mmCIF file of N, CA and C in Angstrom:
data_model
loop_
_atom_site.group_PDB
_atom_site.id
_atom_site.type_symbol
_atom_site.label_atom_id
_atom_site.label_comp_id
_atom_site.label_asym_id
_atom_site.label_seq_id
_atom_site.Cartn_x
_atom_site.Cartn_y
_atom_site.Cartn_z
ATOM 1 N N MET T 1 0.847 -1.163 0.000
ATOM 2 C CA MET T 1 0.000 0.000 0.000
ATOM 3 C C MET T 1 0.898 1.233 0.000
ATOM 4 N N MET T 2 0.552 2.196 -0.809
ATOM 5 C CA MET T 2 1.324 3.436 -0.881
ATOM 6 C C MET T 2 0.510 4.558 -0.236
ATOM 7 N N LEU T 3 1.195 5.381 0.520
ATOM 8 C CA LEU T 3 0.560 6.536 1.119
ATOM 9 C C LEU T 3 1.605 7.636 1.185
ATOM 10 N N ASP T 4 1.297 8.789 0.639
ATOM 11 C CA ASP T 4 2.260 9.896 0.603
ATOM 12 C C ASP T 4 3.588 9.463 -0.003
ATOM 13 N N GLY T 5 3.530 8.585 -0.991
ATOM 14 C CA GLY T 5 4.742 8.148 -1.673
ATOM 15 C C GLY T 5 5.590 7.167 -0.891
ATOM 16 N N ARG T 6 5.118 6.696 0.253
ATOM 17 C CA ARG T 6 5.899 5.752 1.053
ATOM 18 C C ARG T 6 5.219 4.392 1.059
ATOM 19 N N LEU T 7 6.012 3.365 1.008
ATOM 20 C CA LEU T 7 5.481 2.012 1.115
ATOM 21 C C LEU T 7 5.250 1.725 2.588
ATOM 22 N N LEU T 8 4.002 1.533 2.977
ATOM 23 C CA LEU T 8 3.690 1.319 4.383
ATOM 24 C C LEU T 8 3.601 -0.149 4.758
ATOM 25 N N LEU T 9 3.132 -0.958 3.848
ATOM 26 C CA LEU T 9 2.959 -2.371 4.145
ATOM 27 C C LEU T 9 3.639 -3.210 3.094
ATOM 28 N N LYS T 10 4.315 -4.219 3.543
ATOM 29 C CA LYS T 10 4.900 -5.186 2.634
ATOM 30 C C LYS T 10 4.346 -6.532 3.056
ATOM 31 N N GLY T 11 3.783 -7.259 2.159
ATOM 32 C CA GLY T 11 3.186 -8.521 2.547
ATOM 33 C C GLY T 11 2.953 -9.390 1.340
ATOM 34 N N ARG T 12 2.125 -10.398 1.533
ATOM 35 C CA ARG T 12 1.790 -11.281 0.427
ATOM 36 C C ARG T 12 0.287 -11.477 0.421
ATOM 37 N N ARG T 13 -0.235 -11.666 -0.760
ATOM 38 C CA ARG T 13 -1.659 -11.934 -0.890
ATOM 39 C C ARG T 13 -1.917 -13.399 -0.587
ATOM 40 N N ALA T 14 -3.026 -13.646 0.058
ATOM 41 C CA ALA T 14 -3.423 -15.018 0.355
ATOM 42 C C ALA T 14 -4.920 -15.130 0.114
ATOM 43 N N GLY T 15 -5.320 -16.234 -0.484
ATOM 44 C CA GLY T 15 -6.738 -16.464 -0.701
ATOM 45 C C GLY T 15 -7.337 -17.085 0.538
ATOM 46 N N GLY T 16 -8.610 -16.954 0.696
ATOM 47 C CA GLY T 16 -9.271 -17.535 1.851
ATOM 48 C C GLY T 16 -10.754 -17.636 1.599
ATOM 49 N N PRO T 17 -11.482 -18.212 2.552
ATOM 50 C CA PRO T 17 -12.920 -18.380 2.365
ATOM 51 C C PRO T 17 -13.664 -17.050 2.277
ATOM 52 N N ARG T 18 -13.069 -15.977 2.786
ATOM 53 C CA ARG T 18 -13.723 -14.663 2.735
ATOM 54 C C ARG T 18 -13.150 -13.797 1.629
ATOM 55 N N GLY T 19 -12.395 -14.392 0.730
ATOM 56 C CA GLY T 19 -11.832 -13.619 -0.366
ATOM 57 C C GLY T 19 -10.376 -13.290 -0.134
ATOM 58 N N GLU T 20 -9.896 -12.341 -0.905
ATOM 59 C CA GLU T 20 -8.490 -11.976 -0.842
ATOM 60 C C GLU T 20 -8.169 -11.235 0.456
ATOM 61 N N ARG T 21 -6.983 -11.504 0.973
ATOM 62 C CA ARG T 21 -6.509 -10.806 2.158
ATOM 63 C C ARG T 21 -5.003 -10.653 2.053
ATOM 64 N N TRP T 22 -4.446 -9.788 2.851
ATOM 65 C CA TRP T 22 -3.001 -9.587 2.897
ATOM 66 C C TRP T 22 -2.475 -10.136 4.202
ATOM 67 N N VAL T 23 -1.348 -10.809 4.131
ATOM 68 C CA VAL T 23 -0.689 -11.359 5.310
ATOM 69 C C VAL T 23 0.625 -10.604 5.473
ATOM 70 N N PHE T 24 0.849 -10.023 6.645
ATOM 71 C CA PHE T 24 2.074 -9.253 6.846
ATOM 72 C C PHE T 24 2.386 -9.128 8.328
ATOM 73 N N SER T 25 3.605 -8.731 8.615
ATOM 74 C CA SER T 25 3.997 -8.394 9.983
ATOM 75 C C SER T 25 3.845 -6.891 10.138
ATOM 76 N N LEU T 26 3.333 -6.476 11.265
ATOM 77 C CA LEU T 26 3.050 -5.066 11.484
ATOM 78 C C LEU T 26 3.974 -4.505 12.550
ATOM 79 N N ARG T 27 4.748 -3.537 12.175
ATOM 80 C CA ARG T 27 5.602 -2.831 13.130
ATOM 81 C C ARG T 27 5.448 -1.334 12.850
ATOM 82 N N LYS T 28 4.313 -0.818 13.252
ATOM 83 C CA LYS T 28 3.977 0.576 12.978
ATOM 84 C C LYS T 28 3.599 1.272 14.274
ATOM 85 N N GLY T 29 3.850 2.562 14.319
ATOM 86 C CA GLY T 29 3.463 3.371 15.465
ATOM 87 C C GLY T 29 2.049 3.897 15.308
ATOM 88 N N PRO T 30 1.522 4.528 16.364
ATOM 89 C CA PRO T 30 0.146 5.039 16.318
ATOM 90 C C PRO T 30 -0.127 5.992 15.159
ATOM 91 N N GLY T 31 0.799 6.882 14.843
ATOM 92 C CA GLY T 31 0.586 7.825 13.739
ATOM 93 C C GLY T 31 0.467 7.122 12.404
ATOM 94 N N GLU T 32 1.336 6.153 12.171
ATOM 95 C CA GLU T 32 1.278 5.396 10.913
ATOM 96 C C GLU T 32 0.004 4.566 10.843
ATOM 97 N N LEU T 33 -0.434 4.030 11.981
ATOM 98 C CA LEU T 33 -1.674 3.253 11.990
ATOM 99 C C LEU T 33 -2.881 4.140 11.684
ATOM 100 N N ARG T 34 -2.899 5.343 12.213
ATOM 101 C CA ARG T 34 -3.999 6.269 11.882
ATOM 102 C C ARG T 34 -3.986 6.598 10.391
ATOM 103 N N ALA T 35 -2.794 6.741 9.818
ATOM 104 C CA ALA T 35 -2.690 7.004 8.376
ATOM 105 C C ALA T 35 -3.196 5.809 7.578
ATOM 106 N N LEU T 36 -2.881 4.602 8.037
ATOM 107 C CA LEU T 36 -3.389 3.405 7.361
ATOM 108 C C LEU T 36 -4.912 3.343 7.451
ATOM 109 N N ARG T 37 -5.466 3.700 8.599
ATOM 110 C CA ARG T 37 -6.922 3.710 8.761
ATOM 111 C C ARG T 37 -7.539 4.727 7.802
ATOM 112 N N ALA T 38 -6.935 5.896 7.714
ATOM 113 C CA ALA T 38 -7.431 6.933 6.803
ATOM 114 C C ALA T 38 -7.340 6.479 5.352
ATOM 115 N N ALA T 39 -6.373 5.615 5.049
ATOM 116 C CA ALA T 39 -6.196 5.113 3.684
ATOM 117 C C ALA T 39 -7.113 3.931 3.387
ATOM 118 N N GLY T 40 -7.876 3.468 4.398
ATOM 119 C CA GLY T 40 -8.848 2.414 4.134
ATOM 120 C C GLY T 40 -8.657 1.110 4.884
ATOM 121 N N LEU T 41 -7.603 0.984 5.692
ATOM 122 C CA LEU T 41 -7.431 -0.243 6.471
ATOM 123 C C LEU T 41 -8.495 -0.279 7.555
ATOM 124 N N LYS T 42 -9.310 -1.326 7.535
ATOM 125 C CA LYS T 42 -10.428 -1.390 8.470
ATOM 126 C C LYS T 42 -10.233 -2.414 9.570
ATOM 127 N N ARG T 43 -9.550 -3.511 9.250
ATOM 128 C CA ARG T 43 -9.484 -4.623 10.206
ATOM 129 C C ARG T 43 -8.133 -5.311 10.123
ATOM 130 N N VAL T 44 -7.617 -5.690 11.288
ATOM 131 C CA VAL T 44 -6.388 -6.470 11.394
ATOM 132 C C VAL T 44 -6.701 -7.681 12.261
ATOM 133 N N VAL T 45 -6.208 -8.836 11.864
ATOM 134 C CA VAL T 45 -6.358 -10.048 12.658
ATOM 135 C C VAL T 45 -4.981 -10.432 13.182
ATOM 136 N N ILE T 46 -4.887 -10.583 14.491
ATOM 137 C CA ILE T 46 -3.627 -10.933 15.143
ATOM 138 C C ILE T 46 -3.652 -12.410 15.505
ATOM 139 N N GLY T 47 -2.591 -13.118 15.148
ATOM 140 C CA GLY T 47 -2.456 -14.528 15.512
ATOM 141 C C GLY T 47 -1.858 -14.651 16.897
ATOM 142 N N LEU T 48 -2.668 -14.438 17.935
ATOM 143 C CA LEU T 48 -2.190 -14.570 19.312
ATOM 144 C C LEU T 48 -1.835 -16.022 19.598
ATOM 145 N N GLU T 49 -2.688 -16.941 19.207
ATOM 146 C CA GLU T 49 -2.582 -18.386 19.390
ATOM 147 C C GLU T 49 -2.857 -18.802 20.832
ATOM 148 N N THR T 50 -2.202 -18.176 21.829
ATOM 149 C CA THR T 50 -2.390 -18.524 23.236
ATOM 150 C C THR T 50 -1.969 -17.356 24.114
ATOM 151 N N GLY T 51 -2.487 -17.329 25.319
ATOM 152 C CA GLY T 51 -2.053 -16.336 26.294
ATOM 153 C C GLY T 51 -0.928 -16.845 27.169
ATOM 154 N N ARG T 52 -0.463 -18.046 26.921
ATOM 155 C CA ARG T 52 0.605 -18.686 27.720
ATOM 156 C C ARG T 52 1.933 -18.503 27.005
ATOM 157 N N ASP T 53 2.824 -17.717 27.595
ATOM 158 C CA ASP T 53 4.090 -17.386 26.939
ATOM 159 C C ASP T 53 4.963 -18.603 26.648
ATOM 160 N N THR T 54 4.936 -19.631 27.510
ATOM 161 C CA THR T 54 5.757 -20.819 27.229
ATOM 162 C C THR T 54 5.281 -21.525 25.964
ATOM 163 N N LEU T 55 3.981 -21.523 25.724
ATOM 164 C CA LEU T 55 3.463 -22.127 24.496
ATOM 165 C C LEU T 55 3.728 -21.228 23.291
ATOM 166 N N LEU T 56 3.713 -19.917 23.474
ATOM 167 C CA LEU T 56 4.069 -19.009 22.377
ATOM 168 C C LEU T 56 5.499 -19.273 21.917
ATOM 169 N N ALA T 57 6.398 -19.473 22.867
ATOM 170 C CA ALA T 57 7.790 -19.777 22.516
ATOM 171 C C ALA T 57 7.871 -21.106 21.779
ATOM 172 N N LEU T 58 7.059 -22.056 22.196
ATOM 173 C CA LEU T 58 7.051 -23.377 21.579
ATOM 174 C C LEU T 58 6.685 -23.308 20.101
ATOM 175 N N VAL T 59 5.738 -22.440 19.756
ATOM 176 C CA VAL T 59 5.316 -22.311 18.358
ATOM 177 C C VAL T 59 6.032 -21.163 17.658
ATOM 178 N N ARG T 60 7.099 -20.696 18.280
ATOM 179 C CA ARG T 60 8.011 -19.699 17.706
ATOM 180 C C ARG T 60 7.338 -18.361 17.377
ATOM 181 N N LYS T 61 6.446 -17.923 18.251
ATOM 182 C CA LYS T 61 5.860 -16.592 18.096
ATOM 183 C C LYS T 61 6.866 -15.585 18.641
ATOM 184 N N PRO T 62 7.058 -14.464 17.954
ATOM 185 C CA PRO T 62 8.127 -13.536 18.327
ATOM 186 C C PRO T 62 7.822 -12.618 19.512
ATOM 187 N N ALA T 63 6.597 -12.598 20.014
ATOM 188 C CA ALA T 63 6.253 -11.655 21.083
ATOM 189 C C ALA T 63 5.517 -12.364 22.210
ATOM 190 N N SER T 64 5.409 -11.686 23.324
ATOM 191 C CA SER T 64 4.668 -12.216 24.463
ATOM 192 C C SER T 64 3.173 -11.943 24.281
ATOM 193 N N ALA T 65 2.372 -12.612 25.098
ATOM 194 C CA ALA T 65 0.930 -12.385 25.058
ATOM 195 C C ALA T 65 0.601 -10.947 25.456
ATOM 196 N N GLU T 66 1.298 -10.417 26.435
ATOM 197 C CA GLU T 66 1.053 -9.033 26.864
ATOM 198 C C GLU T 66 1.396 -8.042 25.752
ATOM 199 N N ALA T 67 2.457 -8.314 24.992
ATOM 200 C CA ALA T 67 2.815 -7.441 23.863
ATOM 201 C C ALA T 67 1.708 -7.461 22.811
ATOM 202 N N ALA T 68 1.135 -8.629 22.575
ATOM 203 C CA ALA T 68 0.024 -8.726 21.621
ATOM 204 C C ALA T 68 -1.173 -7.915 22.111
ATOM 205 N N LEU T 69 -1.437 -7.972 23.408
ATOM 206 C CA LEU T 69 -2.548 -7.206 23.974
ATOM 207 C C LEU T 69 -2.306 -5.703 23.827
ATOM 208 N N ARG T 70 -1.075 -5.261 24.036
ATOM 209 C CA ARG T 70 -0.755 -3.844 23.827
ATOM 210 C C ARG T 70 -0.991 -3.453 22.368
ATOM 211 N N THR T 71 -0.634 -4.346 21.443
ATOM 212 C CA THR T 71 -0.843 -4.084 20.016
ATOM 213 C C THR T 71 -2.328 -3.928 19.709
ATOM 214 N N VAL T 72 -3.155 -4.773 20.325
ATOM 215 C CA VAL T 72 -4.604 -4.654 20.142
ATOM 216 C C VAL T 72 -5.066 -3.259 20.560
ATOM 217 N N GLY T 73 -4.591 -2.787 21.692
ATOM 218 C CA GLY T 73 -4.977 -1.462 22.177
ATOM 219 C C GLY T 73 -4.551 -0.347 21.237
ATOM 220 N N ILE T 74 -3.335 -0.427 20.717
ATOM 221 C CA ILE T 74 -2.826 0.593 19.791
ATOM 222 C C ILE T 74 -3.650 0.607 18.509
ATOM 223 N N LEU T 75 -3.981 -0.578 17.991
ATOM 224 C CA LEU T 75 -4.794 -0.658 16.780
ATOM 225 C C LEU T 75 -6.181 -0.067 17.009
ATOM 226 N N LYS T 76 -6.787 -0.407 18.140
ATOM 227 C CA LYS T 76 -8.122 0.121 18.439
ATOM 228 C C LYS T 76 -8.100 1.636 18.591
ATOM 229 N N GLU T 77 -7.054 2.161 19.228
ATOM 230 C CA GLU T 77 -6.934 3.615 19.375
ATOM 231 C C GLU T 77 -6.843 4.305 18.019
ATOM 232 N N ALA T 78 -6.295 3.598 17.029
ATOM 233 C CA ALA T 78 -6.182 4.150 15.676
ATOM 234 C C ALA T 78 -7.482 3.983 14.889
ATOM 235 N N GLY T 79 -8.496 3.372 15.502
ATOM 236 C CA GLY T 79 -9.781 3.192 14.831
ATOM 237 C C GLY T 79 -9.855 1.960 13.951
ATOM 238 N N ILE T 80 -8.944 1.014 14.168
ATOM 239 C CA ILE T 80 -8.893 -0.209 13.367
ATOM 240 C C ILE T 80 -9.512 -1.346 14.167
ATOM 241 N N GLU T 81 -10.442 -2.067 13.543
ATOM 242 C CA GLU T 81 -11.037 -3.234 14.189
ATOM 243 C C GLU T 81 -9.980 -4.313 14.329
ATOM 244 N N VAL T 82 -10.081 -5.104 15.403
ATOM 245 C CA VAL T 82 -9.083 -6.135 15.661
ATOM 246 C C VAL T 82 -9.769 -7.464 15.927
ATOM 247 N N GLY T 83 -9.294 -8.490 15.236
ATOM 248 C CA GLY T 83 -9.691 -9.858 15.512
ATOM 249 C C GLY T 83 -8.480 -10.584 16.074
ATOM 250 N N VAL T 84 -8.727 -11.557 16.924
ATOM 251 C CA VAL T 84 -7.644 -12.320 17.535
ATOM 252 C C VAL T 84 -7.876 -13.795 17.253
ATOM 253 N N VAL T 85 -6.859 -14.462 16.726
ATOM 254 C CA VAL T 85 -6.937 -15.894 16.464
ATOM 255 C C VAL T 85 -6.342 -16.623 17.660
ATOM 256 N N VAL T 86 -7.098 -17.559 18.209
ATOM 257 C CA VAL T 86 -6.651 -18.392 19.317
ATOM 258 C C VAL T 86 -6.723 -19.841 18.861
ATOM 259 N N LEU T 87 -5.668 -20.597 19.096
ATOM 260 C CA LEU T 87 -5.652 -22.010 18.731
ATOM 261 C C LEU T 87 -6.108 -22.832 19.925
ATOM 262 N N LEU T 88 -7.374 -23.210 19.923
ATOM 263 C CA LEU T 88 -7.907 -24.002 21.021
ATOM 264 C C LEU T 88 -7.198 -25.346 21.074
ATOM 265 N N GLY T 89 -6.778 -25.735 22.256
ATOM 266 C CA GLY T 89 -6.110 -27.015 22.423
ATOM 267 C C GLY T 89 -4.614 -26.967 22.223
ATOM 268 N N LEU T 90 -4.055 -25.789 21.981
ATOM 269 C CA LEU T 90 -2.609 -25.683 21.799
ATOM 270 C C LEU T 90 -1.920 -26.196 23.062
ATOM 271 N N GLY T 91 -0.974 -27.089 22.892
ATOM 272 C CA GLY T 91 -0.286 -27.687 24.037
ATOM 273 C C GLY T 91 -0.887 -29.013 24.449
ATOM 274 N N GLY T 92 -1.988 -29.396 23.805
ATOM 275 C CA GLY T 92 -2.587 -30.688 24.098
ATOM 276 C C GLY T 92 -3.239 -30.744 25.474
ATOM 277 N N ALA T 93 -3.590 -31.959 25.875
ATOM 278 C CA ALA T 93 -4.305 -32.173 27.130
ATOM 279 C C ALA T 93 -3.487 -31.723 28.336
ATOM 280 N N ARG T 94 -2.194 -31.916 28.271
ATOM 281 C CA ARG T 94 -1.329 -31.597 29.413
ATOM 282 C C ARG T 94 -1.386 -30.113 29.784
ATOM 283 N N TYR T 95 -1.463 -29.229 28.810
ATOM 284 C CA TYR T 95 -1.436 -27.792 29.067
ATOM 285 C C TYR T 95 -2.779 -27.116 28.822
ATOM 286 N N PHE T 96 -3.823 -27.916 28.673
ATOM 287 C CA PHE T 96 -5.131 -27.364 28.328
ATOM 288 C C PHE T 96 -5.588 -26.291 29.316
ATOM 289 N N ASP T 97 -5.560 -26.602 30.610
ATOM 290 C CA ASP T 97 -6.063 -25.659 31.611
ATOM 291 C C ASP T 97 -5.240 -24.373 31.648
ATOM 292 N N ASP T 98 -3.905 -24.492 31.615
ATOM 293 C CA ASP T 98 -3.036 -23.306 31.627
ATOM 294 C C ASP T 98 -3.265 -22.454 30.388
ATOM 295 N N HIS T 99 -3.352 -23.118 29.231
ATOM 296 C CA HIS T 99 -3.582 -22.415 27.962
ATOM 297 C C HIS T 99 -4.910 -21.655 28.012
ATOM 298 N N ALA T 100 -5.969 -22.341 28.438
ATOM 299 C CA ALA T 100 -7.294 -21.717 28.477
ATOM 300 C C ALA T 100 -7.325 -20.555 29.470
ATOM 301 N N ARG T 101 -6.827 -20.779 30.682
ATOM 302 C CA ARG T 101 -6.854 -19.739 31.722
ATOM 303 C C ARG T 101 -6.069 -18.497 31.290
ATOM 304 N N ASP T 102 -4.835 -18.705 30.805
ATOM 305 C CA ASP T 102 -3.994 -17.570 30.427
ATOM 306 C C ASP T 102 -4.527 -16.851 29.192
ATOM 307 N N THR T 103 -5.128 -17.590 28.274
ATOM 308 C CA THR T 103 -5.685 -16.964 27.077
ATOM 309 C C THR T 103 -6.880 -16.087 27.439
ATOM 310 N N VAL T 104 -7.755 -16.586 28.288
ATOM 311 C CA VAL T 104 -8.900 -15.780 28.738
ATOM 312 C C VAL T 104 -8.403 -14.543 29.482
ATOM 313 N N ARG T 105 -7.386 -14.691 30.324
ATOM 314 C CA ARG T 105 -6.831 -13.562 31.083
ATOM 315 C C ARG T 105 -6.300 -12.474 30.154
ATOM 316 N N VAL T 106 -5.644 -12.879 29.073
ATOM 317 C CA VAL T 106 -5.039 -11.911 28.155
ATOM 318 C C VAL T 106 -6.081 -11.281 27.230
ATOM 319 N N VAL T 107 -7.017 -12.067 26.746
ATOM 320 C CA VAL T 107 -7.965 -11.583 25.738
ATOM 321 C C VAL T 107 -9.107 -10.768 26.351
ATOM 322 N N THR T 108 -9.559 -11.128 27.525
ATOM 323 C CA THR T 108 -10.735 -10.494 28.111
ATOM 324 C C THR T 108 -10.636 -8.973 28.237
ATOM 325 N N PRO T 109 -9.518 -8.387 28.694
ATOM 326 C CA PRO T 109 -9.492 -6.922 28.832
ATOM 327 C C PRO T 109 -9.722 -6.166 27.522
ATOM 328 N N ALA T 110 -9.319 -6.726 26.421
ATOM 329 C CA ALA T 110 -9.463 -6.035 25.136
ATOM 330 C C ALA T 110 -10.822 -6.256 24.498
ATOM 331 N N HIS T 111 -11.523 -7.312 24.875
ATOM 332 C CA HIS T 111 -12.832 -7.665 24.331
ATOM 333 C C HIS T 111 -12.855 -7.710 22.808
ATOM 334 N N PRO T 112 -11.826 -8.261 22.161
ATOM 335 C CA PRO T 112 -11.874 -8.344 20.702
ATOM 336 C C PRO T 112 -12.748 -9.507 20.251
ATOM 337 N N ALA T 113 -13.087 -9.470 18.985
ATOM 338 C CA ALA T 113 -13.749 -10.627 18.394
ATOM 339 C C ALA T 113 -12.713 -11.738 18.345
ATOM 340 N N ILE T 114 -13.114 -12.930 18.696
ATOM 341 C CA ILE T 114 -12.171 -14.047 18.704
ATOM 342 C C ILE T 114 -12.499 -14.968 17.549
ATOM 343 N N GLU T 115 -11.477 -15.263 16.761
ATOM 344 C CA GLU T 115 -11.610 -16.259 15.717
ATOM 345 C C GLU T 115 -10.740 -17.420 16.147
ATOM 346 N N ALA T 116 -11.261 -18.619 16.092
ATOM 347 C CA ALA T 116 -10.502 -19.740 16.626
ATOM 348 C C ALA T 116 -10.426 -20.884 15.640
ATOM 349 N N ALA T 117 -9.277 -21.521 15.612
ATOM 350 C CA ALA T 117 -9.117 -22.779 14.898
ATOM 351 C C ALA T 117 -9.424 -23.854 15.929
ATOM 352 N N ARG T 118 -10.420 -24.645 15.674
ATOM 353 C CA ARG T 118 -10.874 -25.580 16.695
ATOM 354 C C ARG T 118 -10.319 -26.976 16.478
ATOM 355 N N ASP T 119 -9.824 -27.506 17.564
ATOM 356 C CA ASP T 119 -9.373 -28.886 17.605
ATOM 357 C C ASP T 119 -10.607 -29.731 17.925
ATOM 358 N N ARG T 120 -10.713 -30.901 17.365
ATOM 359 C CA ARG T 120 -11.903 -31.729 17.607
ATOM 360 C C ARG T 120 -12.122 -31.982 19.083
ATOM 361 N N ASP T 121 -11.091 -32.396 19.776
ATOM 362 C CA ASP T 121 -11.192 -32.634 21.212
ATOM 363 C C ASP T 121 -9.893 -32.162 21.836
ATOM 364 N N ALA T 122 -9.898 -30.956 22.375
ATOM 365 C CA ALA T 122 -8.664 -30.350 22.888
ATOM 366 C C ALA T 122 -8.059 -31.135 24.031
ATOM 367 N N ARG T 123 -8.844 -31.954 24.719
ATOM 368 C CA ARG T 123 -8.307 -32.721 25.840
ATOM 369 C C ARG T 123 -7.812 -34.104 25.426
ATOM 370 N N ALA T 124 -7.915 -34.430 24.173
ATOM 371 C CA ALA T 124 -7.505 -35.760 23.717
ATOM 372 C C ALA T 124 -6.012 -35.967 23.942
ATOM 373 N N PRO T 125 -5.625 -37.108 24.523
ATOM 374 C CA PRO T 125 -4.208 -37.351 24.783
ATOM 375 C C PRO T 125 -3.386 -37.467 23.512
ATOM 376 N N ASP T 126 -4.023 -37.751 22.386
ATOM 377 C CA ASP T 126 -3.280 -37.888 21.129
ATOM 378 C C ASP T 126 -3.320 -36.593 20.319
ATOM 379 N N SER T 127 -3.453 -35.463 21.004
ATOM 380 C CA SER T 127 -3.504 -34.166 20.325
ATOM 381 C C SER T 127 -2.354 -34.039 19.349
ATOM 382 N N ARG T 128 -2.648 -33.463 18.192
ATOM 383 C CA ARG T 128 -1.626 -33.330 17.151
ATOM 384 C C ARG T 128 -0.811 -32.048 17.289
ATOM 385 N N THR T 129 -0.856 -31.410 18.446
ATOM 386 C CA THR T 129 -0.144 -30.154 18.648
ATOM 387 C C THR T 129 1.260 -30.427 19.157
ATOM 388 N N ALA T 130 2.168 -30.716 18.255
ATOM 389 C CA ALA T 130 3.588 -30.890 18.550
ATOM 390 C C ALA T 130 3.837 -31.676 19.830
ATOM 391 N N PRO T 131 3.378 -32.947 19.925
ATOM 392 C CA PRO T 131 3.503 -33.675 21.185
ATOM 393 C C PRO T 131 4.936 -33.805 21.684
ATOM 394 N N GLU T 132 5.885 -34.008 20.772
ATOM 395 C CA GLU T 132 7.273 -34.147 21.227
ATOM 396 C C GLU T 132 7.806 -32.844 21.790
ATOM 397 N N GLU T 133 7.356 -31.709 21.247
ATOM 398 C CA GLU T 133 7.801 -30.420 21.770
ATOM 399 C C GLU T 133 7.115 -30.102 23.095
ATOM 400 N N VAL T 134 5.850 -30.479 23.219
ATOM 401 C CA VAL T 134 5.138 -30.237 24.463
ATOM 402 C C VAL T 134 5.791 -31.024 25.586
ATOM 403 N N LYS T 135 6.184 -32.275 25.315
ATOM 404 C CA LYS T 135 6.862 -33.077 26.335
ATOM 405 C C LYS T 135 8.144 -32.403 26.786
ATOM 406 N N SER T 136 8.832 -31.727 25.863
ATOM 407 C CA SER T 136 10.108 -31.106 26.206
ATOM 408 C C SER T 136 9.941 -29.938 27.171
ATOM 409 N N LEU T 137 8.727 -29.423 27.315
ATOM 410 C CA LEU T 137 8.509 -28.346 28.274
ATOM 411 C C LEU T 137 8.597 -28.844 29.707
ATOM 412 N N GLY T 138 8.357 -30.153 29.892
ATOM 413 C CA GLY T 138 8.424 -30.717 31.234
ATOM 414 C C GLY T 138 7.438 -30.046 32.159
ATOM 415 N N ASP T 139 7.794 -29.990 33.413
ATOM 416 C CA ASP T 139 6.927 -29.364 34.404
ATOM 417 C C ASP T 139 7.408 -27.974 34.767
ATOM 418 N N SER T 140 8.169 -27.339 33.891
ATOM 419 C CA SER T 140 8.758 -26.035 34.197
ATOM 420 C C SER T 140 7.784 -24.886 34.036
ATOM 421 N N THR T 141 6.532 -25.164 33.647
ATOM 422 C CA THR T 141 5.584 -24.069 33.420
ATOM 423 C C THR T 141 4.901 -23.652 34.644
#
């Protein structure tokens, strides 16, 4: 997207059930976000995945859950709608309660719309969520 002759967003197009969308990493300040809103950006979806930082590290997310929550606030202040993607069952049965509790704790203050990828049975012991990596977390959480 170009605005005032500057490239503001660099990303890739991706198809989806709701049509075309852009996928990108966002590292913009409040002023730039307001400019993006004025240029027509209406909604951003953040892949939070979980409110549990140990699980975020496991899936190689670059920021903490609290940092994601701050980003939600900055986007909302700029007048941009925010959706949050949460991966239900991330961490499998072993971390289900911690994942659910911490995710609710992080998401609730912002009250965003939640979009979730649903696991058939998040408590199933054969969860397909990186079982060998989840085991490596041990009881250190």
